[in-house]
Coordinates of C-alpha atoms in Angstrom, one line a residue:
X1 CA -0.2 -0.1 0.1
X2 CA 2.8 2.5 1.0
X3 CA 4.8 1.5 -2.1
X4 CA 1.4 2.2 -4.3
X5 CA 1.7 5.6 -2.5
X6 CA 5.0 6.4 -3.1
X7 CA 4.8 5.7 -7.0
X8 CA 2.0 7.8 -7.3
X9 CA 3.5 10.7 -5.8
X10 CA 6.2 10.4 -7.8
X11 CA 4.4 11.1 -10.9
X12 CA 2.2 13.4 -9.5
X13 CA 5.6 15.4 -8.7
X14 CA 7.3 14.4 -12.3
X15 CA 3.7 15.7 -14.1
X16 CA 4.4 19.0 -11.9
X17 CA 7.8 19.6 -13.1
X18 CA 6.7 18.7 -16.5
X19 CA 4.2 21.2 -16.5
X20 CA 6.1 23.8 -14.7
X21 CA 9.2 23.5 -17.7
X22 CA 6.4 23.3 -20.4
X23 CA 5.3 26.9 -18.8
X24 CA 8.8 28.3 -18.7
X25 CA 9.9 27.6 -22.2
X26 CA 6.6 28.8 -23.3
X27 CA 7.8 32.3 -21.3
X28 CA 11.1 32.1 -23.0
X29 CA 9.6 31.9 -26.1
X30 CA 7.6 34.5 -25.6
X31 CA 10.1 36.8 -24.4
X32 CA 12.2 36.1 -27.4
X33 CA 9.3 36.4 -29.7
X34 CA 8.6 40.2 -28.2
X35 CA 12.1 41.1 -28.1
X36 CA 12.5 39.7 -31.9
X37 CA 9.0 42.3 -32.5
X38 CA 10.7 45.0 -30.8
X39 CA 14.0 44.8 -32.4
X40 CA 12.1 45.2 -35.5
X41 CA 10.2 47.8 -34.8
X42 CA 13.6 49.5 -33.7
X43 CA 15.4 48.5 -37.1
X44 CA 12.3 50.3 -39.2
X45 CA 12.1 52.8 -36.7
X46 CA 16.0 53.4 -37.3
X47 CA 15.6 53.3 -41.0
X48 CA 12.5 55.9 -41.1
X49 CA 14.8 58.5 -39.2
X50 CA 17.6 57.9 -41.5
X51 CA 15.3 58.2 -44.5
X52 CA 13.6 61.2 -43.1
X53 CA 17.3 62.6 -42.4
X54 CA 18.8 62.0 -46.0
X55 CA 15.1 63.3 -47.5
X56 CA 16.0 66.7 -45.1
X57 CA 19.4 66.4 -46.8
X58 CA 18.4 66.7 -50.0
X59 CA 16.3 68.9 -49.9
X60 CA 18.5 71.0 -48.5
X61 CA 20.9 70.2 -51.3
X62 CA 18.0 71.1 -53.7
X63 CA 17.4 74.5 -51.9
X64 CA 21.1 75.3 -52.4
X65 CA 21.5 74.4 -56.1
X66 CA 18.4 76.7 -56.6
X67 CA 19.6 79.3 -55.2
X68 CA 23.3 79.3 -56.4
X69 CA 21.1 78.7 -59.8
X70 CA 19.1 81.7 -58.9
X71 CA 22.2 83.4 -58.5
X72 CA 24.8 82.4 -60.9
X73 CA 21.6 82.8 -63.9
X74 CA 18.5 85.8 -62.2
X75 CA 16.2 82.9 -62.6
X76 CA 17.1 82.5 -66.5
X77 CA 17.5 79.2 -67.1
X78 CA 19.1 79.1 -71.1
X79 CA 21.8 76.4 -72.4
X80 CA 21.9 75.5 -76.0
X81 CA 24.9 73.0 -77.3
X82 CA 26.3 74.7 -80.7
X83 CA 29.0 73.6 -83.7
X84 CA 31.6 75.9 -82.7
X85 CA 33.1 78.1 -85.5
X86 CA 36.2 81.0 -85.9
X87 CA 35.5 84.4 -85.5
X88 CA 37.7 86.5 -86.9
X89 CA 39.8 88.5 -84.5
X90 CA 39.0 92.0 -86.4
X91 CA 35.4 91.3 -86.2
X92 CA 35.3 92.1 -82.4
X93 CA 38.1 89.9 -80.6
X94 CA 38.3 89.5 -76.4
X95 CA 36.3 87.0 -75.8
X96 CA 32.7 87.7 -77.2
X97 CA 30.9 85.2 -79.2
X98 CA 28.4 85.4 -81.5
X99 CA 25.2 83.6 -81.4
X100 CA 22.4 82.6 -84.0
X101 CA 19.0 84.6 -84.0
X102 CA 17.3 81.5 -82.6
X103 CA 19.5 82.0 -79.5
X104 CA 18.4 85.6 -78.7
X105 CA 14.8 84.6 -79.1
X106 CA 14.8 82.1 -76.7
X107 CA 16.8 84.4 -74.3
X108 CA 13.7 86.5 -74.6
X109 CA 12.0 84.0 -73.8
X110 CA 13.3 83.0 -70.6
X111 CA 13.3 86.5 -69.6
X112 CA 17.2 87.7 -69.9
X113 CA 16.5 90.9 -71.5
X114 CA 14.7 91.8 -68.5
X115 CA 17.4 91.2 -66.4
X116 CA 19.8 94.6 -65.8
X117 CA 23.6 94.0 -66.1
X118 CA 25.5 92.5 -69.1
X119 CA 24.9 89.5 -70.4
X120 CA 27.6 86.6 -69.7
X121 CA 27.3 82.8 -70.5
X122 CA 29.4 80.1 -69.1
X123 CA 31.4 78.1 -72.5
X124 CA 32.2 74.5 -72.2
X125 CA 33.2 71.5 -73.9
X126 CA 32.8 67.7 -73.8
X127 CA 36.2 67.8 -73.6
X128 CA 36.8 69.6 -70.1
X129 CA 37.3 73.3 -71.8
X130 CA 35.7 75.9 -69.8
X131 CA 35.7 79.5 -69.5
X132 CA 33.1 82.6 -70.0
X133 CA 32.9 85.6 -72.2
X134 CA 29.9 88.0 -73.5
X135 CA 28.5 88.3 -76.4
X136 CA 29.0 90.4 -79.8
X137 CA 25.9 89.7 -81.6
X138 CA 23.3 87.3 -82.6
X139 CA 24.3 86.7 -86.3
X140 CA 26.0 83.6 -86.0
X141 CA 24.3 80.6 -88.6
X142 CA 21.4 78.7 -87.2
X143 CA 23.3 75.9 -84.2
X144 CA 26.7 77.7 -84.6
X145 CA 28.4 79.2 -82.1
X146 CA 31.2 81.3 -83.4
X147 CA 34.9 81.9 -81.1
X148 CA 37.2 83.8 -81.1
X149 CA 41.0 83.4 -81.0
X150 CA 41.3 84.2 -77.1
X151 CA 37.9 81.3 -76.4
X152 CA 38.9 79.0 -78.5
X153 CA 42.0 79.0 -77.1
X154 CA 40.6 78.7 -73.0
X155 CA 38.8 75.9 -74.4
X156 CA 41.7 74.5 -75.0
X157 CA 39.7 71.5 -76.3
X158 CA 39.2 73.6 -79.4
X159 CA 42.3 73.7 -81.8
X160 CA 43.4 73.9 -84.9
X161 CA 43.4 69.9 -85.0
X162 CA 39.7 69.8 -85.4
X163 CA 38.9 72.2 -88.1
X164 CA 37.1 70.7 -90.8
X165 CA 38.0 71.8 -94.7
X166 CA 35.8 74.4 -94.2
X167 CA 37.4 76.2 -92.0
X168 CA 35.2 75.4 -88.8
X169 CA 35.2 73.6 -85.6
X170 CA 34.3 69.7 -85.2
X171 CA 33.8 70.1 -81.5
X172 CA 30.6 71.4 -79.8
X173 CA 30.4 74.1 -77.4
X174 CA 27.5 74.0 -74.9
X175 CA 26.5 77.6 -74.0
X176 CA 25.2 78.5 -70.7
X177 CA 23.2 82.1 -69.8
X178 CA 25.0 83.0 -66.4
X179 CA 25.8 85.9 -64.1
X180 CA 28.6 87.4 -63.1
X181 CA 30.2 89.0 -59.5
X182 CA 32.3 91.9 -60.4
X183 CA 35.9 91.0 -60.4
X184 CA 38.4 92.5 -57.7
X185 CA 41.7 90.7 -58.2
X186 CA 43.3 88.5 -60.4
X187 CA 46.9 87.0 -60.2
X188 CA 48.4 86.1 -63.7
X189 CA 51.2 84.0 -64.3
X190 CA 54.0 84.2 -67.4
X191 CA 54.5 81.0 -69.1
X192 CA 58.1 82.0 -69.9
X193 CA 61.2 84.6 -67.7
X194 CA 60.7 86.1 -71.3
X195 CA 58.3 88.2 -70.3
X196 CA 60.1 89.4 -67.0
X197 CA 63.2 90.2 -69.7
X198 CA 60.8 92.0 -72.0
X199 CA 58.8 93.6 -69.4
X200 CA 61.6 95.1 -66.9
X201 CA 62.7 97.8 -69.7
X202 CA 59.4 99.0 -69.4
X203 CA 58.9 102.1 -67.3
X204 CA 56.0 104.2 -66.4
X205 CA 53.4 106.0 -64.3
X206 CA 49.3 105.5 -63.1
X207 CA 48.7 108.7 -65.1
X208 CA 47.2 108.1 -68.2
X209 CA 48.6 109.8 -71.2
X210 CA 47.0 110.5 -75.0
X211 CA 48.4 107.9 -77.6
X212 CA 47.1 109.9 -81.2
X213 CA 48.0 106.4 -83.3
X214 CA 44.9 104.7 -81.2
X215 CA 43.1 107.9 -80.5
X216 CA 42.6 107.3 -76.6
X217 CA 43.8 107.9 -73.4
X218 CA 46.2 105.0 -72.1
X219 CA 48.3 104.1 -69.1
X220 CA 51.8 104.0 -69.9
X221 CA 54.4 101.5 -68.6
X222 CA 53.5 97.9 -67.5
X223 CA 50.0 98.8 -66.1
X224 CA 49.1 100.5 -69.2
X225 CA 50.2 97.4 -70.8
X226 CA 48.2 94.9 -68.5
X227 CA 45.3 97.7 -68.6
X228 CA 45.1 96.7 -72.7
X229 CA 45.2 92.9 -72.6
X230 CA 42.3 92.7 -70.2
X231 CA 40.3 96.3 -71.1
X232 CA 38.7 94.0 -74.2
X233 CA 37.7 91.4 -71.9
X234 CA 34.4 91.5 -70.4
X235 CA 34.7 88.0 -68.1
X236 CA 37.7 86.2 -66.9
X237 CA 38.0 82.3 -65.6
X238 CA 40.2 80.2 -63.7
X239 CA 42.7 78.5 -66.0
X240 CA 41.7 80.7 -69.0
X241 CA 45.1 82.1 -70.8
X242 CA 45.3 86.2 -71.7
X243 CA 48.0 86.9 -74.3
X244 CA 50.4 90.0 -73.9
X245 CA 51.8 92.0 -77.0
X246 CA 54.8 93.7 -76.5
X247 CA 56.3 94.8 -79.3
X248 CA 56.7 92.3 -81.6
X249 CA 56.0 89.5 -79.2
X250 CA 53.3 87.6 -77.9
X251 CA 53.8 86.3 -74.1
X252 CA 51.3 83.6 -72.8
X253 CA 49.9 84.9 -69.2
X254 CA 47.5 82.3 -67.2
X255 CA 45.2 83.3 -64.6
X256 CA 46.0 81.4 -61.3
X257 CA 44.1 83.1 -58.9
X258 CA 40.5 85.5 -59.2
X259 CA 38.3 86.9 -56.4
X260 CA 36.1 86.8 -55.5
X261 CA 34.9 83.7 -57.4
X262 CA 36.1 81.4 -59.8
X263 CA 34.3 83.4 -63.0
X264 CA 34.2 86.9 -62.9
X265 CA 33.1 90.0 -64.7
X266 CA 35.4 92.7 -65.9
X267 CA 32.3 95.3 -67.1
X268 CA 32.8 98.4 -65.2
X269 CA 35.1 97.3 -62.5
X270 CA 38.7 98.3 -60.8
X271 CA 40.6 95.0 -61.0
X272 CA 43.5 94.4 -58.9
X273 CA 46.7 92.8 -61.4
X274 CA 49.0 90.8 -59.5
X275 CA 51.7 89.2 -61.6
X276 CA 53.5 86.2 -60.2
X277 CA 56.7 84.1 -61.1
X278 CA 56.5 82.6 -64.8
X279 CA 56.1 79.0 -64.6
X280 CA 58.7 78.3 -66.0
X281 CA 61.0 80.1 -63.0
X282 CA 58.6 78.2 -60.5
X283 CA 59.4 74.8 -62.4
X284 CA 63.0 75.4 -62.6
X285 CA 62.9 76.3 -58.9
X286 CA 60.8 72.9 -57.6
X287 CA 63.4 71.2 -60.0
X288 CA 66.1 72.2 -57.8
X289 CA 64.2 72.2 -54.5
X290 CA 63.6 68.2 -55.5
X291 CA 67.4 67.9 -56.5
X292 CA 67.9 68.5 -53.6
X293 CA 65.6 66.8 -51.7
X294 CA 66.9 63.7 -53.8
X295 CA 71.0 65.1 -52.7
X296 CA 70.0 64.9 -49.0
X297 CA 68.0 61.5 -49.1
X298 CA 71.2 60.0 -51.3
X299 CA 73.3 60.7 -48.4
X300 CA 71.4 59.8 -45.6
X301 CA 71.2 56.5 -47.3
X302 CA 75.1 56.7 -47.9
X303 CA 75.7 57.7 -43.9
X304 CA 73.2 54.6 -43.1
X305 CA 74.9 52.3 -45.4
X306 CA 78.5 53.7 -43.6
X307 CA 77.0 53.6 -40.1
X308 CA 76.2 49.7 -41.3
X309 CA 79.9 49.3 -42.9
X310 CA 81.2 50.4 -39.9
X311 CA 79.1 48.1 -37.4
X312 CA 79.9 45.3 -39.3
X313 CA 83.8 45.8 -40.0
X314 CA 84.1 46.5 -36.1
X315 CA 82.1 43.2 -35.1
X316 CA 85.3 41.3 -37.4
X317 CA 88.3 42.9 -36.6
X318 CA 91.1 40.4 -34.9
X319 CA 94.0 41.4 -32.5
X320 CA 97.1 43.5 -34.4
X321 CA 100.2 41.5 -34.3
X322 CA 103.1 42.1 -32.4
X323 CA 106.0 43.8 -34.1
X324 CA 109.0 41.9 -35.4
X325 CA 106.6 38.3 -34.9
X326 CA 107.3 36.0 -37.7
X327 CA 105.5 36.6 -41.1
X328 CA 104.4 40.4 -40.2
X329 CA 103.9 43.3 -42.8
X330 CA 103.6 46.7 -42.0
X331 CA 101.5 48.7 -44.4
X332 CA 101.6 52.5 -44.1
X333 CA 98.5 54.0 -46.2
X334 CA 98.3 57.9 -46.8
X335 CA 94.6 59.6 -46.8
X336 CA 93.1 61.4 -49.1
X337 CA 93.4 64.0 -46.9
X338 CA 97.3 63.9 -46.8
X339 CA 97.4 61.9 -43.1
X340 CA 98.6 58.6 -42.5
X341 CA 98.6 55.7 -40.7
X342 CA 99.7 52.2 -40.0
X343 CA 98.7 48.7 -39.5
X344 CA 100.5 45.3 -39.0
X345 CA 99.2 42.4 -40.7
X346 CA 100.5 38.7 -41.4
X347 CA 101.3 37.7 -44.8
X348 CA 98.6 34.8 -44.2
X349 CA 95.7 37.1 -43.3
X350 CA 93.1 38.1 -45.9
X351 CA 93.5 41.7 -47.9
X352 CA 90.0 42.2 -46.2
X353 CA 90.7 42.6 -42.9
X354 CA 92.8 46.2 -43.4
X355 CA 89.7 46.9 -45.3
X356 CA 87.8 46.4 -41.9
X357 CA 89.7 48.4 -40.0
X358 CA 89.7 51.4 -42.6
X359 CA 85.8 50.9 -42.1
X360 CA 85.7 50.6 -38.6
X361 CA 87.7 53.6 -37.7
X362 CA 85.7 55.5 -40.7
X363 CA 88.9 56.5 -42.5
X364 CA 87.2 56.5 -46.1
X365 CA 84.0 58.4 -44.7
X366 CA 80.6 57.7 -46.8
X367 CA 83.0 57.7 -50.3
X368 CA 83.6 54.3 -52.4
X369 CA 87.2 53.4 -52.1
X370 CA 90.4 51.0 -53.3
X371 CA 93.7 50.6 -51.8
X372 CA 96.7 51.3 -54.7
X373 CA 100.5 51.2 -54.8
X374 CA 102.5 53.4 -56.5
X375 CA 104.8 51.4 -57.7
X376 CA 104.6 49.6 -59.8
X377 CA 100.5 50.8 -59.8
X378 CA 98.5 47.8 -58.0
X379 CA 95.0 47.7 -57.5
X380 CA 93.4 46.3 -54.3
X381 CA 89.4 46.3 -54.4
X382 CA 86.9 44.6 -53.3
X383 CA 87.7 41.5 -56.0
X384 CA 90.7 41.7 -53.6
X385 CA 89.5 41.5 -50.4
X386 CA 89.6 37.4 -49.9
X387 CA 93.1 37.1 -51.0
X388 CA 95.7 36.9 -48.7
X389 CA 98.7 39.4 -48.5
X390 CA 101.1 36.4 -49.6
X391 CA 98.8 35.1 -52.8
X392 CA 99.1 39.2 -53.9
X393 CA 103.1 38.6 -53.9
X394 CA 103.4 41.4 -51.1
X395 CA 106.2 39.4 -48.8
X396 CA 108.6 42.1 -47.6
X397 CA 108.2 43.5 -44.0
X398 CA 106.4 46.8 -45.1
X399 CA 104.4 48.4 -47.6
X400 CA 103.2 51.8 -48.3
X401 CA 99.3 52.1 -50.1
X402 CA 97.4 55.0 -50.2
X403 CA 93.7 55.1 -50.2
X404 CA 91.5 55.9 -53.1
X405 CA 88.3 57.5 -53.7
X406 CA 86.2 55.6 -56.5
X407 CA 83.6 57.3 -58.4
X408 CA 80.2 55.7 -56.7
X409 CA 79.3 54.4 -59.8
X410 CA 82.4 52.1 -59.3
X411 CA 80.7 48.4 -59.9
X412 CA 83.4 47.0 -57.5
X413 CA 82.8 48.8 -54.0
X414 CA 84.9 47.9 -50.9
X415 CA 85.0 47.5 -47.5
X416 CA 83.1 45.2 -45.4
X417 CA 79.2 43.9 -47.0

């Protein structure tokens, strides 16, 4: 009877334990499911937050672009890609282009004629050329844009290599209506030193004088030359090239700095002009500095090699044999600076031991060297380092050598490895 009772009690406990384990596992599964749901909700919220931030940034970028576009164009959005055609310099020169009548109609429709101020255009090519200019007249053939020599040169991609048999250019130019700030400062860099040489003799003041040949008041001297160069232009772009004519010579000057922006208007503005050192001079100076830096680097490498050579040689040094000992040869060595030193060696010892003494004491400095006997002339270089004095025919009680520096290009450097 008691045994039956015990079995019933054990079974009850087992059932209770199984029920409790089942409930515990269910609670754990519910917690994991709730955690996964919460993690997914958090991830979705984070993604939504990221999208909101990206959307806000994109809206801000678009507003900035719109404001920049408004500043650049005054609200006039006109752009047209045309075939470039050469425009003779005598037709206007400077940087004023000609456009077709259809461009005038398009600009009028966009309201460009209602915008106060001069009309400027950004001119670009598919090859990366970029400059700015004004408009001379709307007389170009349909689908073409007339480029004066200065504009064609600044666009770079539009060159004589692209000329058609009819004399036009194959390159296409995209003209975009823009508004430009007035320039306050420009830095010009001559390409060659000849410009400074030619301008060195130019003298003058800032007081205008009347030029009867040109029939107008001009500034004398270098200031006047630069003023005359910029006067026909209505715009400048960073990277442009302007040509200065002095006498029979023509000099190219690159625009290397502009203020207040990378493209400026020159109409009705008093712009400060600065001349920098020529590109040729700066390239020469840069090459000089590079050569000096290379020389310093080579010397540092030689010093490092010499230090390693000295350290290795010092580790291999052997004791100097006693004077008067059998088989001893006294080697007297004269150094390049006139000093002398003597080292005793055994006839049966290798020449390398003497090289080690020279290297360990730094007697040869950083230079590559060899040992030379005068009469008859014999050269002991690295090829002889493994031979003994006896094998080289030096058997007397003493020998005189002098240390001779070799060219750094010598194929047989001496001294310890």
